[in-house]
mmCIF file of C-alpha atoms and ligand atoms in Angstrom:
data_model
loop_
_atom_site.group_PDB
_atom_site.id
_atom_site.type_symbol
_atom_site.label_atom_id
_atom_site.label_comp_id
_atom_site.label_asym_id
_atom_site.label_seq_id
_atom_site.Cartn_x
_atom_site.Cartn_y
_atom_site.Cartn_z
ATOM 1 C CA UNK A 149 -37.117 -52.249 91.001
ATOM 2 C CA UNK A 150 -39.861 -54.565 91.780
ATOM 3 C CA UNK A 151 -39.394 -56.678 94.518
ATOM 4 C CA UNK A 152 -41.600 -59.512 94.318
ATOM 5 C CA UNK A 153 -40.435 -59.843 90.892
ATOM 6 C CA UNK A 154 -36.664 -59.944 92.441
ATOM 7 C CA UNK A 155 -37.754 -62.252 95.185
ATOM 8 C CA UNK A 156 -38.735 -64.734 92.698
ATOM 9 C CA UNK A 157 -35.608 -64.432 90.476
ATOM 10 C CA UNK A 158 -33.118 -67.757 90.946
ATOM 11 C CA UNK A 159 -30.327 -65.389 90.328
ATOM 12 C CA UNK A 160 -31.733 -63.369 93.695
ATOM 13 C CA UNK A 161 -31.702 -66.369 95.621
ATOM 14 C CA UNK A 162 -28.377 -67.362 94.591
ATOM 15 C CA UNK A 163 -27.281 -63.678 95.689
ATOM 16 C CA UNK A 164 -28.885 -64.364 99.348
ATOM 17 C CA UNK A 165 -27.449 -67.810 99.176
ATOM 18 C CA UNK A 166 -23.713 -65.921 98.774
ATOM 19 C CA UNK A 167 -24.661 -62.902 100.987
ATOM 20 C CA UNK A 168 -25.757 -66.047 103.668
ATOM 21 C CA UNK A 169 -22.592 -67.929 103.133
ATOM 22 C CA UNK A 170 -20.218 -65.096 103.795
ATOM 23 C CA UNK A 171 -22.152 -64.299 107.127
ATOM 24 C CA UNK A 172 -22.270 -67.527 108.268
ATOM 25 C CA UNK A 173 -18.329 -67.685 107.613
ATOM 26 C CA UNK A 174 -17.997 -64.085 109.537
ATOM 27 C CA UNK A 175 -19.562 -66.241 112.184
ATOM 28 C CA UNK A 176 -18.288 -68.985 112.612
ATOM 29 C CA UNK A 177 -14.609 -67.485 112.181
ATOM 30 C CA UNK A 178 -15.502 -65.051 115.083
ATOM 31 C CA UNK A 179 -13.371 -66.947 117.708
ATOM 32 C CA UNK A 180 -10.334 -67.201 115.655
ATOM 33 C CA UNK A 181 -10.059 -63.710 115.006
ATOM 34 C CA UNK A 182 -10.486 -63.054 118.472
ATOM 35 C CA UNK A 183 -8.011 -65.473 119.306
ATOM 36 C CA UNK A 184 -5.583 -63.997 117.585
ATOM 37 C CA UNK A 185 -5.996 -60.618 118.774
ATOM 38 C CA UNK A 186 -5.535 -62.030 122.412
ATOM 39 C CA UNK A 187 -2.819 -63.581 121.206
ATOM 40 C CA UNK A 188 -0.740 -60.527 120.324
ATOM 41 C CA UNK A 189 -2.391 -58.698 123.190
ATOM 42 C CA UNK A 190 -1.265 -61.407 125.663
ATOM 43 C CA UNK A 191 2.875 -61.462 123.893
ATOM 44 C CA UNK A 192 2.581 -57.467 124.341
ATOM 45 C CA UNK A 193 1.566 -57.779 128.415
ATOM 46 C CA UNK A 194 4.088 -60.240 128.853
ATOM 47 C CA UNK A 195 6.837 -57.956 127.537
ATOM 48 C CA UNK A 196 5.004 -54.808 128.832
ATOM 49 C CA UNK A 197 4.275 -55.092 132.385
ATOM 50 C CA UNK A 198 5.091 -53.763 135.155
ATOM 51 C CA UNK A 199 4.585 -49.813 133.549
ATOM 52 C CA UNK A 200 1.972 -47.110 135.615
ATOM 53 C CA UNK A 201 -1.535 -47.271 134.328
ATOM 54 C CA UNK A 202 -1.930 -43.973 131.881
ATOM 55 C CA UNK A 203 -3.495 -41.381 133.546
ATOM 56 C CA UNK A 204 -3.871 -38.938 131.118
ATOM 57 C CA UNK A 205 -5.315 -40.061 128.035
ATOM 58 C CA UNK A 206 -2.495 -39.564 125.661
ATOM 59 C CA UNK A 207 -3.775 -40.555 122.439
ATOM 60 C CA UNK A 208 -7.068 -38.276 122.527
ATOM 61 C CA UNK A 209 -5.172 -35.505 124.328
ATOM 62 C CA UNK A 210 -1.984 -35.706 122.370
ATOM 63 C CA UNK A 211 -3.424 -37.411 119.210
ATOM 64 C CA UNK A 212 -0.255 -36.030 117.068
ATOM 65 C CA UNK A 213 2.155 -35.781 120.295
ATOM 66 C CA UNK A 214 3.571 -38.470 120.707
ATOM 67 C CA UNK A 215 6.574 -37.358 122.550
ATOM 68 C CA UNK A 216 3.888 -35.950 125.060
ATOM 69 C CA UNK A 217 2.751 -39.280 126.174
ATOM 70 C CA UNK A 218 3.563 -41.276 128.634
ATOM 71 C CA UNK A 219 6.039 -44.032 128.547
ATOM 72 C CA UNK A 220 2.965 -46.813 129.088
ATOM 73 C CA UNK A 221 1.213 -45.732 126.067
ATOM 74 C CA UNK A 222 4.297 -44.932 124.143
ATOM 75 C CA UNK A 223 6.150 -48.024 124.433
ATOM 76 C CA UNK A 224 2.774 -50.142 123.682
ATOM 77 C CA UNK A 225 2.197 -47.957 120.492
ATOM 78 C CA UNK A 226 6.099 -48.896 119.312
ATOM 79 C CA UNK A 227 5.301 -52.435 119.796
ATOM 80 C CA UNK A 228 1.604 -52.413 118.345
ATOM 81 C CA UNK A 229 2.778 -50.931 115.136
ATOM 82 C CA UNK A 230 5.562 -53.100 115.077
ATOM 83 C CA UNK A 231 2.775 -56.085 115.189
ATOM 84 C CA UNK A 232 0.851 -54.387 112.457
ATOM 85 C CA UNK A 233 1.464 -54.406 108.821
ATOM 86 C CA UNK A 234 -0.633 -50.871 107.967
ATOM 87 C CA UNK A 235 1.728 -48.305 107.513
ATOM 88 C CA UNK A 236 -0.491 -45.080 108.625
ATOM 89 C CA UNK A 237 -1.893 -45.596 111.751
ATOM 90 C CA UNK A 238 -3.940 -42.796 112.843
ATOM 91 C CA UNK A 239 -4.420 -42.365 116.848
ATOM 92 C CA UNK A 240 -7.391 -40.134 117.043
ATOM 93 C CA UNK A 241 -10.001 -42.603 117.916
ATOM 94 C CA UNK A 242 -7.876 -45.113 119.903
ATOM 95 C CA UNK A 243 -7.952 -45.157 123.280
ATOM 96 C CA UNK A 244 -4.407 -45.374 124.363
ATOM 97 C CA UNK A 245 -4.948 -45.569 128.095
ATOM 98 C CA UNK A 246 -6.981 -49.199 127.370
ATOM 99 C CA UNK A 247 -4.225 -50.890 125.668
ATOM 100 C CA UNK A 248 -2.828 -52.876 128.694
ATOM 101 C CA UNK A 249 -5.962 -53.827 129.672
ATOM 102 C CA UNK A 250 -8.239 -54.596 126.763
ATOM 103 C CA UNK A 251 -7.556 -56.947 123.787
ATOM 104 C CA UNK A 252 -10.338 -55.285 122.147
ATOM 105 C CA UNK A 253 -8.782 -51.871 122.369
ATOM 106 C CA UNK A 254 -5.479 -52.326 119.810
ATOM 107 C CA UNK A 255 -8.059 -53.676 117.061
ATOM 108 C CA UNK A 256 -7.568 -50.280 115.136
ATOM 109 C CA UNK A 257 -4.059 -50.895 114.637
ATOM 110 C CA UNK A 258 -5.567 -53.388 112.374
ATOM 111 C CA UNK A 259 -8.005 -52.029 110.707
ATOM 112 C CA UNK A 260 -7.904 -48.919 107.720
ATOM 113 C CA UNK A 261 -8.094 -45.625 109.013
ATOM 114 C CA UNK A 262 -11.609 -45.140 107.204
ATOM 115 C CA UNK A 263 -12.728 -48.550 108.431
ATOM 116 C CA UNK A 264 -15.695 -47.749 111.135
ATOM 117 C CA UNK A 265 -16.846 -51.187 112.243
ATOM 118 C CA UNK A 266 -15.399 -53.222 114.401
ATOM 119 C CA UNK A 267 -17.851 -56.291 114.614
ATOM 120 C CA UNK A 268 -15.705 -59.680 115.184
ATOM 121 C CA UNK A 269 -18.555 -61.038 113.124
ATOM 122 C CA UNK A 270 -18.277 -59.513 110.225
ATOM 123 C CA UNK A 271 -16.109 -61.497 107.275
ATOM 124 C CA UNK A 272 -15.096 -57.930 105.941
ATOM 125 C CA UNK A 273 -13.786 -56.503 109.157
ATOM 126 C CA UNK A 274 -11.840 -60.134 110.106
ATOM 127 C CA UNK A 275 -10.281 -60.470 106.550
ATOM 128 C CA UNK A 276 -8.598 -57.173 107.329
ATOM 129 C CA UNK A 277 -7.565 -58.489 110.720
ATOM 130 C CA UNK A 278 -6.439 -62.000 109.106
ATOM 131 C CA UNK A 279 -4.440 -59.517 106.798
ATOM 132 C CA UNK A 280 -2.732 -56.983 109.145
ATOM 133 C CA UNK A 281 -1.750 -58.920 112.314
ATOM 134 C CA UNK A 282 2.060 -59.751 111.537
ATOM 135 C CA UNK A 283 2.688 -63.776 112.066
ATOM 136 C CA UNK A 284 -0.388 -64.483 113.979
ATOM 137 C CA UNK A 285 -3.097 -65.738 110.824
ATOM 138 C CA UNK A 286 -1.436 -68.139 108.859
ATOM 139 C CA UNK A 287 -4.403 -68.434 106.167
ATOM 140 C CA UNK A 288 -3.171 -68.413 102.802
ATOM 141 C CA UNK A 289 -3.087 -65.126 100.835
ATOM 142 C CA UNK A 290 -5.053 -66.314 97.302
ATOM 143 C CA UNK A 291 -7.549 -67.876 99.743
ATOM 144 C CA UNK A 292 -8.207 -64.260 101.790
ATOM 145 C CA UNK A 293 -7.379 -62.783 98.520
ATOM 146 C CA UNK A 294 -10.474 -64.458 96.301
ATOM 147 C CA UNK A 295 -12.380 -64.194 99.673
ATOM 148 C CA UNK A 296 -12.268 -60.622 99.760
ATOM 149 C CA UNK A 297 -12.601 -60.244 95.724
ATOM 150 C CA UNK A 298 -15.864 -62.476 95.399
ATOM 151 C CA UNK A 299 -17.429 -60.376 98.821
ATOM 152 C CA UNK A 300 -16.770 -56.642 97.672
ATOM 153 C CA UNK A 301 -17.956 -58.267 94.024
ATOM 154 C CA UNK A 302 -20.413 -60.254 94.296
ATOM 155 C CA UNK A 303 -21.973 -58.644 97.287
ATOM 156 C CA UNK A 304 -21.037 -55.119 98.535
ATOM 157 C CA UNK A 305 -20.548 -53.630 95.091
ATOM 158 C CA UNK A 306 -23.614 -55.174 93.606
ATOM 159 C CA UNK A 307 -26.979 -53.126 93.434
ATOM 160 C CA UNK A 308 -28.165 -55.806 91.104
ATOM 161 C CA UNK A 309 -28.722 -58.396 93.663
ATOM 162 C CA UNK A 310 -28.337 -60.848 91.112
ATOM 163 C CA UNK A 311 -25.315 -63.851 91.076
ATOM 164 C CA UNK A 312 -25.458 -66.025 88.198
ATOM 165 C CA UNK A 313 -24.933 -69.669 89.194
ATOM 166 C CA UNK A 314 -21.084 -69.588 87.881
ATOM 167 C CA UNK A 315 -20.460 -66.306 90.131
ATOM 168 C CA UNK A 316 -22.383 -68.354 93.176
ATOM 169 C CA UNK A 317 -19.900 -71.199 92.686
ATOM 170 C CA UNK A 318 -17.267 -68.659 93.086
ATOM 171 C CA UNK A 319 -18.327 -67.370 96.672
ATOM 172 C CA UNK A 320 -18.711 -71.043 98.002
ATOM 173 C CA UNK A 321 -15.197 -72.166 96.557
ATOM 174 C CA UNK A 322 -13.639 -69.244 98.135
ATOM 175 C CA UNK A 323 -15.589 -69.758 101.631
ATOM 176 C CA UNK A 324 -14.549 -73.794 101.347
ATOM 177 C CA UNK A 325 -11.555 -72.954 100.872
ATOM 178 C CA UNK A 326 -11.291 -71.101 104.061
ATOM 179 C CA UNK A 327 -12.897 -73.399 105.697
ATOM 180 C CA UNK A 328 -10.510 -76.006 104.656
ATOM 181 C CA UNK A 329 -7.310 -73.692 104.916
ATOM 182 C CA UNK A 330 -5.362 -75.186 107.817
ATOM 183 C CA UNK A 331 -4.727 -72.855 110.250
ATOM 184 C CA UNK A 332 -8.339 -71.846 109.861
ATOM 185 C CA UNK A 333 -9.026 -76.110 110.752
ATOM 186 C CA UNK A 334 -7.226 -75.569 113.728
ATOM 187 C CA UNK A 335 -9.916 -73.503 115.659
ATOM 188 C CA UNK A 336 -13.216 -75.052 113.677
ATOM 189 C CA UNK A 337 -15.184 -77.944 113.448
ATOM 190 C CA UNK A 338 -14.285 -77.717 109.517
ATOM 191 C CA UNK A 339 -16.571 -80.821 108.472
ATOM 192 C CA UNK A 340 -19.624 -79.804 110.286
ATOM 193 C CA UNK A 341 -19.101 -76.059 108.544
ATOM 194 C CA UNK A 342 -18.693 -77.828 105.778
ATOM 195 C CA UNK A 343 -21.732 -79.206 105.624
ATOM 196 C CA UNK A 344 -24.181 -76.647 106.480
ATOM 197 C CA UNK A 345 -21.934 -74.373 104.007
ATOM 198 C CA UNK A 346 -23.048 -77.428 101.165
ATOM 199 C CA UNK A 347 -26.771 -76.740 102.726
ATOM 200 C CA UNK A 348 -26.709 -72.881 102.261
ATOM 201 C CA UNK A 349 -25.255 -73.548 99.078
ATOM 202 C CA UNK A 350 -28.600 -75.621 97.840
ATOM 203 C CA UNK A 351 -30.970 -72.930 99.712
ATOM 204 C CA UNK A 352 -32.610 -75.516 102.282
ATOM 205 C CA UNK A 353 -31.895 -72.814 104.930
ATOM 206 C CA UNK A 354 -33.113 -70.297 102.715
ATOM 207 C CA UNK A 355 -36.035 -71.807 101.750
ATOM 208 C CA UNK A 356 -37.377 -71.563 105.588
ATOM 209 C CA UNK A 357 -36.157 -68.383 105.845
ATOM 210 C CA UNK A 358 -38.006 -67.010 102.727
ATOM 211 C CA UNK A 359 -40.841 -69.057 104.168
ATOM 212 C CA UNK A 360 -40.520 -67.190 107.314
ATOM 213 C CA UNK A 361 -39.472 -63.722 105.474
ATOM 214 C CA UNK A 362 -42.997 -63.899 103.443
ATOM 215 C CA UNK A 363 -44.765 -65.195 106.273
ATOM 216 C CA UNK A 364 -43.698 -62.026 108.172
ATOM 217 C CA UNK A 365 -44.399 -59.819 105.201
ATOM 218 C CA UNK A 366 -47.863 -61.304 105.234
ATOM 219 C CA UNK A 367 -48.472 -60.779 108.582
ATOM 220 C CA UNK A 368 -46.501 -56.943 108.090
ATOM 221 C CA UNK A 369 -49.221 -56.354 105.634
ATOM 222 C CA UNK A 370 -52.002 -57.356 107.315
ATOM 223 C CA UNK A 371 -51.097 -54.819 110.556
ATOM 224 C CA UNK A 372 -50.405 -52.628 107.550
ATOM 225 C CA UNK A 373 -54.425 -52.871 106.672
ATOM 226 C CA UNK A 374 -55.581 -52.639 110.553
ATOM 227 C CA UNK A 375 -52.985 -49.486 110.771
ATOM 228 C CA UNK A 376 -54.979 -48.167 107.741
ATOM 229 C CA UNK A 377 -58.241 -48.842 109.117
ATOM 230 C CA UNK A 378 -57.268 -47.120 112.339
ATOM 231 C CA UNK A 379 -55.971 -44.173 110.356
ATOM 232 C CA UNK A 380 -59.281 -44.404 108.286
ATOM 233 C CA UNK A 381 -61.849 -43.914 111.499
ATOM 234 C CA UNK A 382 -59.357 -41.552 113.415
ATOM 235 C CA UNK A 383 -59.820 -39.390 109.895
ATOM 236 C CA UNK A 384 -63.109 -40.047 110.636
ATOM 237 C CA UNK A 385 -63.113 -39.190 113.982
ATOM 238 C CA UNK A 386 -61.245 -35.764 113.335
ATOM 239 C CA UNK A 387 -63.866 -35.015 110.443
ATOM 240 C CA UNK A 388 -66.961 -35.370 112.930
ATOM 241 C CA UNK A 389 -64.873 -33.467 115.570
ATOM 242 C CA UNK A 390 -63.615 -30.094 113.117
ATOM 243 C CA UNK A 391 -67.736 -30.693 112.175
ATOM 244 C CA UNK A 392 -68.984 -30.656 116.012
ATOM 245 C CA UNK A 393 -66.554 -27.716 116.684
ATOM 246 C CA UNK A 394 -67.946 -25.976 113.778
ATOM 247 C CA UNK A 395 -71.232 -26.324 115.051
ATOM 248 C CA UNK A 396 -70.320 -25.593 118.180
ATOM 249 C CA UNK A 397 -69.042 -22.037 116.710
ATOM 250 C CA UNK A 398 -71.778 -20.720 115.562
ATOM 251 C CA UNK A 399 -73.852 -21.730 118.515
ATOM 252 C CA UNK A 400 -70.988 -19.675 120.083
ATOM 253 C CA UNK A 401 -71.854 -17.095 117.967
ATOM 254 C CA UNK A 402 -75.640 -16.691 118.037
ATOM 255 C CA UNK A 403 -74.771 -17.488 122.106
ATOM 256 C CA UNK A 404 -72.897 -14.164 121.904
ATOM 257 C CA UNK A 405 -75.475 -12.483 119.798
ATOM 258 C CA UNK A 406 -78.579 -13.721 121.809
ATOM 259 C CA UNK A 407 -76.299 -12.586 124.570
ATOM 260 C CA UNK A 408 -76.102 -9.050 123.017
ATOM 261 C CA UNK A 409 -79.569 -8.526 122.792
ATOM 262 C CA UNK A 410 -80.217 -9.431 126.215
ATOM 263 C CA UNK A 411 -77.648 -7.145 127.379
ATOM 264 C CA UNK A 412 -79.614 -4.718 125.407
ATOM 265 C CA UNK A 413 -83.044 -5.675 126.708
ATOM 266 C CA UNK A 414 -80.968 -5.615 130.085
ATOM 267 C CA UNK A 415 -80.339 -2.173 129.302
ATOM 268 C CA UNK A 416 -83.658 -1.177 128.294
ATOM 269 C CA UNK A 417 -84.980 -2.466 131.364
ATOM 270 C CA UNK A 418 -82.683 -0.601 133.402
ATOM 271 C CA UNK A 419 -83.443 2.336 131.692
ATOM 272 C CA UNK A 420 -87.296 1.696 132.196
ATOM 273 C CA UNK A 421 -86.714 1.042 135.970
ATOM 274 C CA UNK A 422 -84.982 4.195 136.195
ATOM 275 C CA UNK A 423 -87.542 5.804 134.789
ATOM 276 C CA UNK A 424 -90.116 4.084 137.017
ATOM 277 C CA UNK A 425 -87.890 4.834 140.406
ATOM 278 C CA UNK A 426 -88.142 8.747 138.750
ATOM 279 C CA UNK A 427 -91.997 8.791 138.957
ATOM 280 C CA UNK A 428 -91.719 6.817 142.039
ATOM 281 C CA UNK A 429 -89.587 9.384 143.155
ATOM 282 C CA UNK A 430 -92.149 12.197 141.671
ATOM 283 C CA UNK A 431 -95.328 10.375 143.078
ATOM 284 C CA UNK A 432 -94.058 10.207 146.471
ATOM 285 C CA UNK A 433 -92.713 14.035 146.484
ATOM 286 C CA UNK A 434 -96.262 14.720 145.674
ATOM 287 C CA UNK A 435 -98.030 12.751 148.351
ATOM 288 C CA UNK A 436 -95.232 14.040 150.394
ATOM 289 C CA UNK A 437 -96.509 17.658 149.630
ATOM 290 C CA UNK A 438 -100.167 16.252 149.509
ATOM 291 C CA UNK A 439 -99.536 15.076 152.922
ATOM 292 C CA UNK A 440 -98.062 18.378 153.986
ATOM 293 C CA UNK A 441 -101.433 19.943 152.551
ATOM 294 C CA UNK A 442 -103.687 18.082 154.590
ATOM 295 C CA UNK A 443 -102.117 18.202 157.540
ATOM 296 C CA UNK A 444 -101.857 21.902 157.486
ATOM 297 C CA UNK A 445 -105.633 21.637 156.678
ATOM 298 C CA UNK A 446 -106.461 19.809 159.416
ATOM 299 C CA UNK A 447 -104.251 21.685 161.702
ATOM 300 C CA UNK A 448 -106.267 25.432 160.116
ATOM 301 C CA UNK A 449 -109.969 23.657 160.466
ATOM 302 C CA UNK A 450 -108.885 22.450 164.424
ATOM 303 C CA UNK A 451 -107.632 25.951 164.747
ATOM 304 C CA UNK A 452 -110.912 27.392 163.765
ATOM 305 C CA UNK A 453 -112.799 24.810 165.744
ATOM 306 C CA UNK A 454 -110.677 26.437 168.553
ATOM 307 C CA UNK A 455 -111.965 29.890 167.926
ATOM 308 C CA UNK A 456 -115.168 29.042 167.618
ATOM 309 C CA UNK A 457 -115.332 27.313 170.578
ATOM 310 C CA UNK A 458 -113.620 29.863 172.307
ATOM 311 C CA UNK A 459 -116.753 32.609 171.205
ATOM 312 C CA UNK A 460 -119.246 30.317 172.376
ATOM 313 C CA UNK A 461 -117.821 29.470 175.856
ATOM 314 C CA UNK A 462 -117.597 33.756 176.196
ATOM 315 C CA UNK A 463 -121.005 33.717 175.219
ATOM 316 C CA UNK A 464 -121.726 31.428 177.461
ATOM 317 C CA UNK A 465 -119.823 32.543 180.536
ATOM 318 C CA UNK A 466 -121.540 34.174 183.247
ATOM 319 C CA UNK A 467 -119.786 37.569 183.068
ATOM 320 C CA UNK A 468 -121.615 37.768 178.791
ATOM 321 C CA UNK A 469 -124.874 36.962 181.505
ATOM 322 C CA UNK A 470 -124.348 39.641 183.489
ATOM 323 C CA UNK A 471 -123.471 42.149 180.796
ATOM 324 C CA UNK A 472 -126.582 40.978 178.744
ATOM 325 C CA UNK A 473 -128.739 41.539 181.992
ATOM 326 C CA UNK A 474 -126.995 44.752 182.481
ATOM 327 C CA UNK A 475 -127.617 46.332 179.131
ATOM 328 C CA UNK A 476 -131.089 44.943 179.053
ATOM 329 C CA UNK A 477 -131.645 47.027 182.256
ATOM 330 C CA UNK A 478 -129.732 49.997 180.845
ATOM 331 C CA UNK A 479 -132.124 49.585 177.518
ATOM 332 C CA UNK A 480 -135.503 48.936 179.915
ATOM 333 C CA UNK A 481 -134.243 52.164 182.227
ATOM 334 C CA UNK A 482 -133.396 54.304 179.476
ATOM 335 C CA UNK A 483 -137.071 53.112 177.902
ATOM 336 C CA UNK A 484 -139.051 53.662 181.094
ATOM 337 C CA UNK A 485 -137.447 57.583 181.300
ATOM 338 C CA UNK A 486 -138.250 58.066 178.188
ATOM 339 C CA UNK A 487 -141.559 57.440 178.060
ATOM 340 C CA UNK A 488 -142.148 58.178 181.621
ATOM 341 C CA UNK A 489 -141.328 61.672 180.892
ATOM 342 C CA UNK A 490 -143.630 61.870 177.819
ATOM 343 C CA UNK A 491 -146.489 61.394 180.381
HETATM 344 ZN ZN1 LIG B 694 -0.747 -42.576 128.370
#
């Protein structure tokens, strides 16, 4: 389906026109259908009252029990379905316990089983209302009868989205004719609905509102194009970041490698100091014993100093003098008998 060629199809309009109509009726009708439903709530109270407030929740406890209710709820279901024209009523979603208190709450006993909304506004949802409340809306029954055929035709069964003119003339007899029914007149300003009925009718309303509708898809589509632009530089963005963390892998990587060969190196050196703190080790053993050497050198040369010393102080003594002197003499003596006696 293209759209803007829908949008600028008469028969499109005339469906909004119809699909405008119908709300505005939901609308506008949205007091009377309340009305009424306070009306029956308010004839129920006055016979009702004076039972105990249910305390237990009978119709989502006991949803098919109804003898296991309590007299409040059961005496307000026997008159609500006496009020209400639907034959199945189905209790599971109703909450029982609200019925004396809540005009609001009995709605369902108006309403189809499979019928989920319960908006006071919409023309679908009051029509069945209008049709199931026994003697409360008086509106004719080929009025509410060609209401409901031109909505579910025209409208809710129509993927086309197209009304000819004839089928448009349809939906706005059947809505003036609402409008004029008389117990409808009693709780509306009928002219003045009238009247801006005649004005949906011609599309004046519509034509501001399709102003304002393209209007908003204008400015829609221009937030669309600064949405896309963001989206554009964030790609952006994300490209230059999975490039920078790229980058900043393989730096990681020689990191770790440069890291790996100075752990190596590291190593090496380690290895080399080791080796150094061996000879170290060696040298200083060796000066150790080098040490030990000289020192017992020095000690052997002051012992011979001592010995030496010690000959030359005998031979220096006076008791060496007096044996030298003696032996002389001995020698001399022994010399002078010797040769005295040759003589
Ligand atoms: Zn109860």
């Amino acid at each position: 389906m293209d759209i803007d060629e829908l949008c600028r199809h008469p028969e499109y309009r005339n469906y909004i026109c119809c699909s405008h109509g119908l709300a505005y009726a939901g609308i506008k009708l949205e007091a009377y259908t309340r009305n009424g439903l306070k009306s029956i709530h308010r004839t129920a109270y006055s016979k009702l009252a004076g039972k105990q407030p249910c305390t237990q929740r009978c119709s989502e406890v006991y949803p098919r029990q109804i003898s296991s209710w309590c007299e409040t709820c059961r005496v307000w279901r026997k008159y609500l379905c006496d009020a209400s024209n639907l034959q199945n009523i189905y209790f599971e979603k109703m909450m029982s316990w609200n019925w004396p208190t809540s005009y609001e709450s009995i709605t369902p006993y108006f309403l189809p089983q499979s019928w989920a909304n319960q908006d006071f506004q919409d023309i679908s949802t009051s029509c069945h209302i209008w049709d199931n409340c026994k003697n409360i809306f008086m509106i004719r029954q080929h009025v509410l009868h060609n209401l409901r055929e031109c909505r579910n035709t025209f409208i809710a069964h129509n993927p086309r989205l197209r009304v000819t003119d004839l089928e448009k003339a349809k939906v706005f007899d059947a809505l003036k004719d609402l409008f004029k029914d008389a117990d409808v007149m009693l709780h509306i300003d009928a002219q003045d609905c009238l009247s801006e009925l005649d004005r949906i009718e011609k599309g004046d309303m519509l034509s501001n509102s399709l102003k304002s509708i393209f209007e908003a898809l204008s400015k829609h589509s221009d937030n669309i194009v600064h949405l896309q632009n963001i989206a554009d530089r964030l790609m952006e963005s994300q490209n230059d970041l999975h490039s920078a963390v790229e980058i900043e892998n393989e730096r990681h990587v020689q990191v770790i490698d440069t890291n790996d060969e100075i752990k190596d190196e590291q190593y090496q050196i380690q290895a080399s100091v080791r080796g150094l703190e061996e000879k170290q080790n060696e040298m200083e053993r060796n000066l150790r014993r080098y040490h030990e050497r000289v020192i017992n050198m020095i000690m052997m040369k002051e012992e011979n100093i001592g010995n030496k010393e010690l000959v030359l102080n005998f031979f220096m003594s006076h008791r060496f003098l007096i044996i030298f002197i003696a032996i002389i003499a001995i020698v001399l003596s022994i010399c002078f008998n010797y040769y005295g006696y040759k003589d």
